[in-house]
Amino acid sequence: MKIRVLIVDDEPLAREGLAVLLGADPEIEIVGQCADGAAALQTIRREHPDLVFLDVQMPKKDGFEVLEGLAPAERPAVVFVTAYNQYAIRAFEASAMDYLLKPFSDKRFQQALARAKEEYRKSRTLDVDQRLEELLARVSELRRGGAPKLATPTPEYAERIVVKSSGDLHFIKTSDVLWLEAQGDFVKVQTLGQPQLVRETLQSMEQKLDGGRFIRIHRSFLVNVEHIKRVAPALYGDHTVIMSDGSKLRLSRNFRGKLKALVGKLSSA
């Protein structure tokens, strides 16, 4: 029996590309294509596909709203497709079956399809439904700016930073991050290894990271206090923060109070 697949994406070229890749698999039967969330909702209820390749950002209804509009018993297995959506990536990390980050390679697509087919062969167990419920609950809370309410406790702050490279996602533990630097529309993430660039603002990164571990020392620098080696005086009353990798970062007077307060807390601990 073939796996019945629905393609949902508001970009015609994206739908066409998915159709070509899916059509090459003899186990797949494409039952339809939709260009927006409202049409996807109707088609899912009418066709009852086994698997949906579902775009996140679409007109009328986004991918999450499509799932929210379906009863648990109506929901097919889902592979999410997204160009850039930070809150979605955070949700996927906790709960999603799989996702494709545009632009993706043929190899990455085949990996996602293989995982989805494996899930289908196991049939849609209660575990799959539960993970989708947790995903929707998490996204709903993230939209409202609140803490996610999942069945199991989740960290208040991000434990990993997601970096896109060659169509793949790499996850960096925040404990491995030495410091971050604003570079235009990107943030440079410095670790003991090769630095990485994340398309995000330093302010948004600061909001996600633990304020007890990461502090702003300059409008362009956010540092991991566990990797501060020493603070040395510089010219004209300024100071320099020397990190564990030997990097020397400027401590702005506007942020000196934060560092002093944190040092006081660490000293009394």
Coordinates of C-alpha atoms in Angstrom, one line a residue:
M1 CA 0.0 0.0 0.0
K2 CA 1.4 3.4 -1.0
I3 CA 1.8 6.3 1.4
R4 CA -0.6 9.1 0.5
V5 CA 1.1 12.5 0.6
L6 CA -0.2 16.0 0.5
I7 CA 2.1 18.9 -0.4
V8 CA 1.3 22.3 1.2
D9 CA 3.4 25.4 0.3
D10 CA 2.5 28.9 -0.9
E11 CA 5.5 28.9 -3.3
P12 CA 4.7 27.2 -6.7
L13 CA 8.4 26.3 -7.3
A14 CA 8.6 24.8 -3.8
R15 CA 5.5 22.7 -4.5
E16 CA 6.9 21.6 -7.9
G17 CA 10.3 20.7 -6.4
L18 CA 8.7 18.6 -3.6
A19 CA 6.4 16.9 -6.2
V20 CA 9.4 15.9 -8.3
L21 CA 11.3 14.4 -5.4
L22 CA 8.3 12.6 -4.0
G23 CA 7.2 11.3 -7.4
A24 CA 10.5 9.5 -7.8
D25 CA 9.6 7.3 -4.8
P26 CA 7.5 4.3 -5.8
E27 CA 6.1 4.0 -2.3
I28 CA 4.5 7.5 -2.5
E29 CA 1.2 8.6 -4.0
I30 CA 0.7 12.4 -4.2
V31 CA -3.0 13.1 -3.4
G32 CA -2.9 16.9 -3.9
Q33 CA -1.1 20.2 -3.6
C34 CA -2.3 23.3 -1.6
A35 CA -1.1 26.9 -1.7
D36 CA -2.5 28.1 1.6
G37 CA -3.5 26.9 5.0
A38 CA -7.2 27.1 4.5
A39 CA -7.1 24.9 1.4
A40 CA -4.8 22.5 3.3
L41 CA -7.3 22.2 6.1
Q42 CA -10.1 21.3 3.7
T43 CA -8.0 18.9 1.7
I44 CA -6.7 17.0 4.7
R45 CA -10.3 16.5 5.9
R46 CA -11.4 15.3 2.5
E47 CA -8.4 13.2 1.3
H48 CA -7.1 11.9 4.7
P49 CA -3.5 11.8 3.6
D50 CA -1.0 9.7 5.6
L51 CA 1.7 12.3 5.4
V52 CA 1.8 16.1 4.8
F53 CA 4.8 18.2 3.8
L54 CA 3.6 21.3 5.5
D55 CA 5.0 24.8 5.0
V56 CA 5.1 27.0 8.2
Q57 CA 4.6 30.5 6.8
M58 CA 1.6 30.8 4.5
P59 CA -1.3 33.1 3.9
K60 CA -4.7 32.6 5.5
K61 CA -3.5 30.0 8.0
D62 CA 0.1 29.0 8.8
G63 CA 1.2 25.4 9.3
F64 CA 0.6 25.4 13.0
E65 CA -2.9 26.8 12.6
V66 CA -3.7 24.1 10.1
L67 CA -2.8 21.5 12.7
E68 CA -4.7 23.4 15.4
G69 CA -7.8 23.3 13.3
L70 CA -7.8 19.5 13.1
A71 CA -8.9 17.1 15.8
P72 CA -6.1 14.7 17.0
A73 CA -7.6 11.8 15.1
E74 CA -7.6 13.8 11.9
R75 CA -4.0 14.8 12.0
P76 CA -1.7 13.1 9.5
A77 CA 2.1 12.6 10.0
V78 CA 3.8 15.9 9.3
V79 CA 7.2 17.0 7.9
F80 CA 7.4 20.8 8.4
V81 CA 9.0 23.0 5.8
T82 CA 10.4 26.4 6.7
A83 CA 12.7 29.1 5.2
Y84 CA 13.5 30.8 8.5
N85 CA 11.3 30.8 11.6
Q86 CA 13.1 30.9 14.9
Y87 CA 10.2 30.1 17.1
A88 CA 9.4 27.1 15.0
I89 CA 12.9 25.8 15.2
R90 CA 12.8 25.9 19.0
A91 CA 9.5 24.0 18.9
F92 CA 10.9 21.4 16.4
E93 CA 13.9 20.8 18.6
A94 CA 11.5 19.6 21.4
S95 CA 8.7 17.9 19.6
A96 CA 8.6 17.7 15.8
M97 CA 8.7 14.5 13.8
D98 CA 11.1 16.2 11.3
Y99 CA 11.5 19.4 9.2
L100 CA 13.1 20.7 6.1
L101 CA 14.9 24.0 6.2
K102 CA 14.8 25.8 2.9
P103 CA 16.9 25.6 0.8
F104 CA 17.5 21.9 1.4
S105 CA 19.6 19.3 -0.4
D106 CA 18.2 16.2 -2.1
K107 CA 20.1 14.2 0.6
R108 CA 18.4 16.1 3.4
F109 CA 15.0 15.5 1.8
Q110 CA 15.6 11.8 1.5
Q111 CA 16.6 11.7 5.2
A112 CA 13.3 13.4 6.2
L113 CA 11.2 11.2 3.9
A114 CA 12.9 8.0 5.2
R115 CA 12.1 9.1 8.8
A116 CA 8.5 9.9 7.9
K117 CA 8.1 6.5 6.1
E118 CA 9.5 4.7 9.1
E119 CA 7.0 6.5 11.4
Y120 CA 4.2 5.6 9.0
R121 CA 5.1 1.9 9.0
K122 CA 5.0 1.9 12.8
S123 CA 1.5 3.3 12.3
R124 CA 0.4 6.5 14.1
T125 CA 0.9 5.5 17.7
L126 CA -0.3 7.5 20.7
D127 CA 3.3 8.7 21.1
V128 CA 3.2 10.5 17.7
D129 CA -0.1 12.2 18.6
Q130 CA 1.3 13.2 22.0
R131 CA 4.4 14.8 20.5
L132 CA 2.2 16.8 18.1
E133 CA 0.1 18.0 21.0
E134 CA 3.2 19.1 22.8
L135 CA 4.4 20.9 19.8
L136 CA 1.2 22.9 19.4
A137 CA 1.1 23.7 23.1
R138 CA 4.7 24.9 23.0
V139 CA 4.2 27.1 19.9
S140 CA 1.0 28.5 21.3
E141 CA 2.9 29.6 24.5
L142 CA 5.8 30.9 22.6
R143 CA 3.5 33.1 20.5
R144 CA 2.0 34.6 23.7
G145 CA 5.5 35.1 25.1
G146 CA 4.9 32.7 28.0
A147 CA 6.6 29.6 29.3
P148 CA 5.7 26.4 27.4
K149 CA 3.3 24.1 29.2
L150 CA 4.4 20.6 28.3
A151 CA 3.9 17.3 30.0
T152 CA 7.5 17.3 31.1
P153 CA 9.5 20.2 32.5
T154 CA 11.5 22.2 29.9
P155 CA 14.4 24.6 30.5
E156 CA 13.5 28.3 31.0
Y157 CA 16.4 29.4 28.8
A158 CA 17.8 28.0 25.5
E159 CA 20.3 25.2 26.0
R160 CA 21.4 25.1 22.4
I161 CA 21.9 27.7 19.6
V162 CA 20.8 26.6 16.2
V163 CA 23.1 27.4 13.3
K164 CA 22.2 26.9 9.6
S165 CA 25.0 25.7 7.4
S166 CA 24.7 24.3 3.8
G167 CA 21.0 23.6 4.4
D168 CA 21.6 21.6 7.6
L169 CA 21.1 22.7 11.2
H170 CA 23.9 22.5 13.7
F171 CA 23.2 22.6 17.4
I172 CA 25.7 24.3 19.7
K173 CA 25.5 23.9 23.5
T174 CA 25.3 27.3 25.2
S175 CA 27.8 26.0 27.7
D176 CA 30.3 25.7 24.8
V177 CA 29.7 29.3 23.8
L178 CA 32.5 31.7 24.9
W179 CA 31.0 35.0 23.6
L180 CA 28.8 36.5 20.9
E181 CA 29.3 39.5 18.7
A182 CA 26.8 41.6 16.7
Q183 CA 27.8 41.8 13.1
G184 CA 25.1 43.6 11.1
D185 CA 22.1 41.3 10.6
F186 CA 24.1 38.4 12.0
V187 CA 25.6 37.3 15.4
K188 CA 29.0 35.7 15.5
V189 CA 29.0 32.8 17.9
Q190 CA 32.5 32.1 19.3
T191 CA 33.3 28.7 20.7
L192 CA 36.6 26.9 21.2
G193 CA 36.3 25.7 17.7
Q194 CA 35.3 27.5 14.5
P195 CA 33.1 30.6 15.0
Q196 CA 29.6 30.4 13.4
L197 CA 27.2 33.1 12.2
V198 CA 23.5 33.1 13.1
R199 CA 21.0 35.3 11.3
E200 CA 19.6 37.0 14.3
T201 CA 20.1 40.1 16.5
L202 CA 22.2 40.2 19.6
Q203 CA 19.2 41.5 21.5
S204 CA 17.0 38.5 20.6
M205 CA 19.8 36.1 21.5
E206 CA 20.3 37.8 24.9
Q207 CA 16.6 37.3 25.6
K208 CA 16.9 33.6 25.0
L209 CA 20.0 33.0 27.0
D210 CA 20.4 32.6 30.8
G211 CA 21.0 36.0 32.2
G212 CA 22.9 34.4 35.1
R213 CA 25.4 33.0 32.7
F214 CA 25.5 35.5 29.7
I215 CA 25.8 39.2 30.3
R216 CA 26.2 42.2 27.9
I217 CA 29.5 44.0 28.3
H218 CA 29.1 46.2 25.2
R219 CA 26.4 46.9 22.7
S220 CA 28.2 44.5 20.4
F221 CA 29.3 41.8 22.9
L222 CA 27.5 39.2 25.0
V223 CA 29.8 37.0 27.1
N224 CA 29.6 33.7 29.0
V225 CA 30.8 34.6 32.5
E226 CA 32.1 31.1 33.0
H227 CA 34.7 31.8 30.3
I228 CA 35.9 35.2 31.6
K229 CA 39.5 34.8 32.6
R230 CA 40.1 38.3 34.0
V231 CA 39.1 42.0 33.6
A232 CA 42.0 44.4 33.1
P233 CA 42.1 48.2 33.2
A234 CA 42.6 50.0 29.8
L235 CA 43.2 53.6 28.7
Y236 CA 41.0 56.5 29.7
G237 CA 39.3 54.5 32.5
D238 CA 38.0 51.8 30.3
H239 CA 38.4 48.0 30.9
T240 CA 39.1 45.0 28.8
V241 CA 37.5 41.6 29.4
I242 CA 40.0 38.7 28.6
M243 CA 38.2 35.5 27.7
S244 CA 39.4 31.9 28.2
D245 CA 40.4 31.7 24.5
G246 CA 42.6 34.8 24.8
S247 CA 40.1 37.2 23.1
K248 CA 40.2 40.7 24.4
L249 CA 36.7 42.4 24.5
R250 CA 35.9 45.9 25.4
L251 CA 33.8 46.5 28.5
S252 CA 31.6 49.5 27.9
R253 CA 31.0 51.9 30.8
N254 CA 27.3 51.6 30.2
F255 CA 27.4 47.9 31.0
R256 CA 30.1 48.0 33.8
G257 CA 27.4 47.9 36.5
K258 CA 26.0 44.6 35.3
L259 CA 29.4 42.9 35.5
K260 CA 30.1 44.4 38.9
A261 CA 26.7 43.2 40.2
L262 CA 27.3 39.7 38.8
V263 CA 30.8 39.5 40.3
G264 CA 29.4 40.5 43.7
K265 CA 26.8 37.7 43.5
L266 CA 29.5 35.1 42.5
S267 CA 31.8 36.3 45.3
S268 CA 29.1 35.9 47.9
A269 CA 27.9 32.5 46.6

